[in-house]
GROMACS .gro file of C-alpha atoms in nm:
model
  273
    1MET     CA    1   0.227   1.938  -0.247
    2ALA     CA    2  -0.074   1.769  -0.406
    3PRO     CA    3  -0.035   1.668  -0.770
    4SER     CA    4  -0.196   1.893  -1.028
    5ASN     CA    5  -0.427   1.701  -1.258
    6GLU     CA    6  -0.542   1.964  -1.506
    7GLY     CA    7  -0.830   1.842  -1.718
    8LEU     CA    8  -0.904   1.544  -1.492
    9THR     CA    9  -1.266   1.433  -1.481
   10ASN     CA   10  -1.367   1.131  -1.272
   11GLY     CA   11  -1.009   1.004  -1.256
   12SER     CA   12  -0.918   1.036  -1.623
   13SER     CA   13  -0.740   1.297  -1.831
   14PRO     CA   14  -0.765   1.330  -2.207
   15ASN     CA   15  -0.402   1.447  -2.214
   16HIS     CA   16  -0.278   1.214  -1.940
   17THR     CA   17  -0.062   1.480  -1.775
   18ILE     CA   18   0.021   1.548  -1.412
   19THR     CA   19   0.241   1.801  -1.231
   20VAL     CA   20   0.477   1.659  -0.968
   21THR     CA   21   0.819   1.697  -0.806
   22LEU     CA   22   1.088   1.432  -0.759
   23SER     CA   23   1.058   1.443  -0.379
   24GLN     CA   24   0.684   1.407  -0.406
   25LEU     CA   25   0.726   1.090  -0.609
   26ALA     CA   26   0.973   0.948  -0.357
   27GLN     CA   27   0.732   1.021  -0.075
   28MET     CA   28   0.467   0.821  -0.259
   29ILE     CA   29   0.668   0.500  -0.216
   30ASP     CA   30   0.671   0.236   0.056
   31HIS     CA   31   0.983   0.046  -0.049
   32SER     CA   32   0.883  -0.319  -0.011
   33LEU     CA   33   1.125  -0.560   0.157
   34LEU     CA   34   0.879  -0.840   0.222
   35HIS     CA   35   0.970  -1.136   0.002
   36PRO     CA   36   1.007  -1.445   0.225
   37THR     CA   37   1.346  -1.539   0.079
   38MET     CA   38   1.517  -1.210   0.165
   39THR     CA   39   1.824  -1.247   0.386
   40ASP     CA   40   1.951  -0.978   0.625
   41ASP     CA   41   2.205  -0.879   0.360
   42ASP     CA   42   1.918  -0.834   0.113
   43ILE     CA   43   1.736  -0.621   0.369
   44LEU     CA   44   2.044  -0.403   0.428
   45SER     CA   45   2.072  -0.344   0.054
   46GLY     CA   46   1.704  -0.253   0.041
   47LEU     CA   47   1.733  -0.014   0.335
   48LYS     CA   48   2.025   0.153   0.161
   49ILE     CA   49   1.800   0.216  -0.140
   50ALA     CA   50   1.528   0.355   0.085
   51LYS     CA   51   1.778   0.599   0.240
   52GLN     CA   52   1.937   0.696  -0.091
   53TYR     CA   53   1.608   0.785  -0.258
   54GLY     CA   54   1.431   0.933   0.045
   55VAL     CA   55   1.115   0.724   0.015
   56ALA     CA   56   0.824   0.747   0.258
   57THR     CA   57   0.885   0.416   0.434
   58ALA     CA   58   1.070   0.089   0.424
   59CYS     CA   59   0.811  -0.188   0.450
   60VAL     CA   60   0.957  -0.476   0.655
   61LYS     CA   61   0.864  -0.794   0.836
   62PRO     CA   62   0.825  -0.744   1.213
   63TYR     CA   63   1.147  -0.919   1.317
   64LEU     CA   64   1.341  -0.666   1.110
   65ILE     CA   65   1.219  -0.358   1.296
   66PRO     CA   66   1.533  -0.327   1.516
   67LEU     CA   67   1.762  -0.354   1.211
   68ALA     CA   68   1.554  -0.102   1.016
   69LYS     CA   69   1.543   0.135   1.312
   70LYS     CA   70   1.923   0.129   1.338
   71GLU     CA   71   1.983   0.175   0.965
   72LEU     CA   72   1.719   0.444   0.910
   73GLU     CA   73   1.790   0.656   1.215
   74ASP     CA   74   1.788   1.031   1.134
   75THR     CA   75   1.708   0.967   0.765
   76GLY     CA   76   1.342   1.068   0.758
   77VAL     CA   77   1.248   0.726   0.614
   78ARG     CA   78   0.979   0.577   0.835
   79ILE     CA   79   0.951   0.210   0.935
   80CYS     CA   80   0.644   0.023   0.814
   81PRO     CA   81   0.607  -0.330   0.954
   82VAL     CA   82   0.332  -0.566   0.837
   83ILE     CA   83   0.110  -0.775   1.064
   84GLY     CA   84  -0.108  -1.076   0.995
   85PHE     CA   85   0.090  -1.092   0.674
   86PRO     CA   86   0.016  -1.203   0.409
   87HIS     CA   87  -0.305  -1.400   0.474
   88GLY     CA   88  -0.462  -1.226   0.774
   89ASN     CA   89  -0.558  -1.553   0.941
   90SER     CA   90  -0.430  -1.501   1.296
   91THR     CA   91  -0.680  -1.443   1.573
   92THR     CA   92  -0.778  -1.088   1.651
   93GLU     CA   93  -0.594  -1.112   1.983
   94VAL     CA   94  -0.271  -1.218   1.812
   95LYS     CA   95  -0.299  -0.944   1.549
   96VAL     CA   96  -0.362  -0.678   1.813
   97SER     CA   97  -0.063  -0.802   2.012
   98GLU     CA   98   0.155  -0.811   1.702
   99ALA     CA   99   0.049  -0.459   1.605
  100GLU     CA  100   0.117  -0.323   1.952
  101ALA     CA  101   0.459  -0.490   1.966
  102ALA     CA  102   0.545  -0.352   1.621
  103ALA     CA  103   0.448   0.002   1.719
  104LYS     CA  104   0.636  -0.018   2.048
  105ALA     CA  105   0.946  -0.149   1.869
  106GLY     CA  106   0.955   0.150   1.633
  107GLY     CA  107   0.699   0.085   1.363
  108GLN     CA  108   0.552   0.419   1.257
  109GLU     CA  109   0.310   0.292   0.994
  110ILE     CA  110   0.151  -0.050   1.037
  111ASP     CA  111   0.007  -0.247   0.743
  112MET     CA  112  -0.245  -0.513   0.853
  113VAL     CA  113  -0.430  -0.778   0.652
  114ILE     CA  114  -0.802  -0.821   0.720
  115ASN     CA  115  -0.957  -1.161   0.788
  116ILE     CA  116  -1.047  -1.231   0.426
  117GLY     CA  117  -1.266  -1.534   0.497
  118LYS     CA  118  -1.478  -1.334   0.741
  119ALA     CA  119  -1.523  -1.059   0.481
  120LEU     CA  120  -1.627  -1.309   0.215
  121GLY     CA  121  -1.869  -1.461   0.466
  122ASN     CA  122  -2.023  -1.118   0.530
  123GLU     CA  123  -1.930  -1.138   0.898
  124TRP     CA  124  -1.890  -0.763   0.913
  125GLU     CA  125  -1.916  -0.728   1.288
  126TYR     CA  126  -1.607  -0.948   1.327
  127VAL     CA  127  -1.418  -0.761   1.054
  128THR     CA  128  -1.512  -0.421   1.197
  129GLU     CA  129  -1.419  -0.510   1.553
  130GLU     CA  130  -1.082  -0.651   1.450
  131ILE     CA  131  -0.989  -0.340   1.250
  132ARG     CA  132  -1.118  -0.117   1.531
  133GLN     CA  133  -0.904  -0.287   1.796
  134ILE     CA  134  -0.589  -0.283   1.582
  135ASN     CA  135  -0.638   0.079   1.480
  136GLU     CA  136  -0.690   0.187   1.840
  137VAL     CA  137  -0.376   0.017   1.969
  138VAL     CA  138  -0.165   0.144   1.679
  139VAL     CA  139  -0.281   0.504   1.719
  140ARG     CA  140  -0.237   0.485   2.096
  141HIS     CA  141   0.132   0.416   2.039
  142GLY     CA  142   0.176   0.703   1.793
  143ALA     CA  143   0.161   0.506   1.467
  144ILE     CA  144  -0.094   0.494   1.185
  145LEU     CA  145  -0.273   0.199   1.029
  146LYS     CA  146  -0.306   0.083   0.670
  147VAL     CA  147  -0.576  -0.182   0.618
  148ILE     CA  148  -0.503  -0.434   0.341
  149PHE     CA  149  -0.815  -0.568   0.168
  150GLU     CA  150  -0.653  -0.818  -0.075
  151ASN     CA  151  -0.889  -0.722  -0.356
  152ASP     CA  152  -0.807  -1.022  -0.577
  153TYR     CA  153  -1.015  -1.239  -0.344
  154LEU     CA  154  -1.309  -0.997  -0.316
  155GLU     CA  155  -1.610  -0.883  -0.513
  156GLU     CA  156  -1.692  -0.514  -0.553
  157LYS     CA  157  -1.958  -0.534  -0.284
  158HIS     CA  158  -1.699  -0.650  -0.031
  159ILE     CA  159  -1.456  -0.374  -0.127
  160ILE     CA  160  -1.729  -0.111  -0.092
  161ARG     CA  161  -1.829  -0.238   0.252
  162LEU     CA  162  -1.467  -0.241   0.367
  163CYS     CA  163  -1.424   0.118   0.247
  164GLN     CA  164  -1.728   0.218   0.450
  165ILE     CA  165  -1.604   0.038   0.761
  166CYS     CA  166  -1.258   0.193   0.739
  167SER     CA  167  -1.410   0.537   0.682
  168ASP     CA  168  -1.629   0.498   0.992
  169LEU     CA  169  -1.324   0.391   1.194
  170ASP     CA  170  -1.107   0.678   1.064
  171VAL     CA  171  -0.815   0.458   0.959
  172ALA     CA  172  -0.530   0.642   0.790
  173PHE     CA  173  -0.504   0.428   0.473
  174ILE     CA  174  -0.675   0.147   0.290
  175LYS     CA  175  -0.460  -0.070   0.069
  176THR     CA  176  -0.542  -0.289  -0.230
  177SER     CA  177  -0.319  -0.589  -0.178
  178THR     CA  178  -0.033  -0.764  -0.001
  179GLY     CA  179   0.152  -0.846  -0.321
  180TYR     CA  180   0.121  -1.216  -0.237
  181GLY     CA  181  -0.252  -1.296  -0.267
  182PHE     CA  182  -0.237  -1.543  -0.552
  183VAL     CA  183  -0.569  -1.683  -0.675
  184LYS     CA  184  -0.588  -2.045  -0.793
  185GLN     CA  185  -0.725  -2.087  -1.144
  186PRO     CA  186  -0.916  -2.387  -1.288
  187ASN     CA  187  -0.594  -2.514  -1.450
  188GLY     CA  188  -0.423  -2.525  -1.110
  189LEU     CA  189  -0.197  -2.227  -1.173
  190TYR     CA  190  -0.201  -1.914  -0.958
  191THR     CA  191  -0.241  -1.561  -1.091
  192TYR     CA  192  -0.251  -1.220  -0.933
  193LYS     CA  193  -0.359  -0.873  -1.045
  194GLY     CA  194  -0.292  -0.661  -0.737
  195ALA     CA  195  -0.385  -0.295  -0.778
  196THR     CA  196  -0.618  -0.235  -1.073
  197VAL     CA  197  -0.761   0.090  -1.205
  198PRO     CA  198  -1.127  -0.014  -1.152
  199HIS     CA  199  -1.060  -0.111  -0.791
  200LEU     CA  200  -0.865   0.207  -0.717
  201LYS     CA  201  -1.149   0.418  -0.855
  202LEU     CA  202  -1.397   0.215  -0.649
  203MET     CA  203  -1.196   0.259  -0.329
  204ARG     CA  204  -1.158   0.633  -0.378
  205LYS     CA  205  -1.528   0.675  -0.455
  206HIS     CA  206  -1.650   0.488  -0.147
  207SER     CA  207  -1.402   0.619   0.111
  208LYS     CA  208  -1.422   0.954   0.281
  209PRO     CA  209  -1.157   1.208   0.174
  210SER     CA  210  -0.949   1.172   0.491
  211VAL     CA  211  -0.885   0.801   0.421
  212GLN     CA  212  -0.585   0.769   0.192
  213ILE     CA  213  -0.541   0.497  -0.071
  214LYS     CA  214  -0.234   0.276  -0.110
  215ALA     CA  215  -0.190   0.077  -0.432
  216ALA     CA  216   0.022  -0.237  -0.404
  217GLY     CA  217   0.098  -0.499  -0.664
  218GLY     CA  218   0.152  -0.409  -1.028
  219VAL     CA  219   0.273  -0.049  -0.991
  220ARG     CA  220   0.619  -0.108  -1.136
  221SER     CA  221   0.690   0.189  -1.362
  222LEU     CA  222   0.688   0.567  -1.349
  223ASP     CA  223   0.387   0.572  -1.582
  224ASP     CA  224   0.202   0.335  -1.346
  225LEU     CA  225   0.280   0.560  -1.050
  226LEU     CA  226   0.173   0.878  -1.228
  227HIS     CA  227  -0.151   0.714  -1.340
  228VAL     CA  228  -0.252   0.595  -0.993
  229MET     CA  229  -0.164   0.939  -0.854
  230SER     CA  230  -0.412   1.088  -1.100
  231LEU     CA  231  -0.677   0.858  -0.950
  232GLY     CA  232  -0.622   0.991  -0.600
  233VAL     CA  233  -0.371   0.733  -0.473
  234THR     CA  234  -0.123   0.883  -0.225
  235ARG     CA  235   0.104   0.585  -0.158
  236ILE     CA  236   0.223   0.275  -0.341
  237GLY     CA  237   0.401  -0.039  -0.234
  238ALA     CA  238   0.688  -0.113  -0.470
  239THR     CA  239   1.007  -0.306  -0.521
  240ALA     CA  240   1.081  -0.111  -0.841
  241THR     CA  241   1.178   0.206  -0.652
  242VAL     CA  242   1.510   0.257  -0.832
  243THR     CA  243   1.356   0.203  -1.177
  244ILE     CA  244   1.070   0.444  -1.106
  245LEU     CA  245   1.277   0.728  -0.961
  246GLU     CA  246   1.566   0.700  -1.205
  247ASP     CA  247   1.315   0.714  -1.490
  248ALA     CA  248   1.165   1.025  -1.330
  249LYS     CA  249   1.507   1.194  -1.342
  250LYS     CA  250   1.558   1.092  -1.704
  251ARG     CA  251   1.222   1.243  -1.795
  252GLY     CA  252   1.315   1.576  -1.646
  253ILE     CA  253   1.126   1.566  -1.318
  254THR     CA  254   1.307   1.783  -1.064
  255GLU     CA  255   1.242   1.948  -0.729
  256GLN     CA  256   1.050   2.216  -0.913
  257PRO     CA  257   0.690   2.132  -1.013
  258THR     CA  258   0.720   1.952  -1.346
  259THR     CA  259   0.433   1.869  -1.579
  260VAL     CA  260   0.477   1.532  -1.749
  261GLN     CA  261   0.270   1.304  -1.966
  262PHE     CA  262   0.212   0.942  -1.872
  263VAL     CA  263   0.097   0.627  -2.046
  264PRO     CA  264  -0.209   0.499  -1.860
  265ILE     CA  265  -0.228   0.148  -1.718
  266ASN     CA  266  -0.403  -0.083  -1.963
  267GLY     CA  267  -0.752  -0.156  -1.830
  268SER     CA  268  -0.761  -0.390  -1.531
  269GLU     CA  269  -0.407  -0.520  -1.574
  270GLY     CA  270  -0.190  -0.552  -1.267
  271GLY     CA  271   0.039  -0.800  -1.105
  272GLY     CA  272   0.245  -0.895  -0.804
  273TYR     CA  273   0.537  -0.701  -0.670
   0.00000   0.00000   0.00000
């Protein structure tokens, strides 16, 4: 069921309301289990959460596919491995091989990171061909592809071009961020915004309707989730799954369509997972 956004005009609502169900919210979430310090025990705990709340996918590192496949069997929670993660710097051949191996091993949704340097260098033929090859091999093995842009590193013109490329290639999803794309500031510290409202609006505007949008990084509350849904986002990457869905229950969202108000995300704020 698509969310009802009564009164929405160009991605905003004067009343900030949306109509959803609890299952619909759960199916918006890729439960992220990607932090490099996570042990197998941490992963098992995370997979238990994914099963308990009936999320769309558990997002895992490729070596964890067999464990996830065993734990999620017959649950309806799909397995979403990441490739070229988080910096996208492997060769095209390696990324294609990694994607194919992930799909063969049981990955049903594959999240890949583009070659960011090539995009910044306007080497669009390289970027297009890499995405094309990975998408073809993933689809051939019965999976779908999500293409991660890592918007923090990009200008609007790059994001728009990537949206056009992914639309031409008929990829299933485009995604804002890895959650780990920290940008070095003049003072030497690293900061990260992740999914921002302006970028989400830009991605929706410049992608054809069949290409879905995944917001990752900074969507950490129920209000955040409801807001990005109102912008046309159909999936988020999150570690705050329990917080989001328990808050939904507290606010009276059930399996019946429920109209709720939300507090919009403040401007361009965002942040890592």
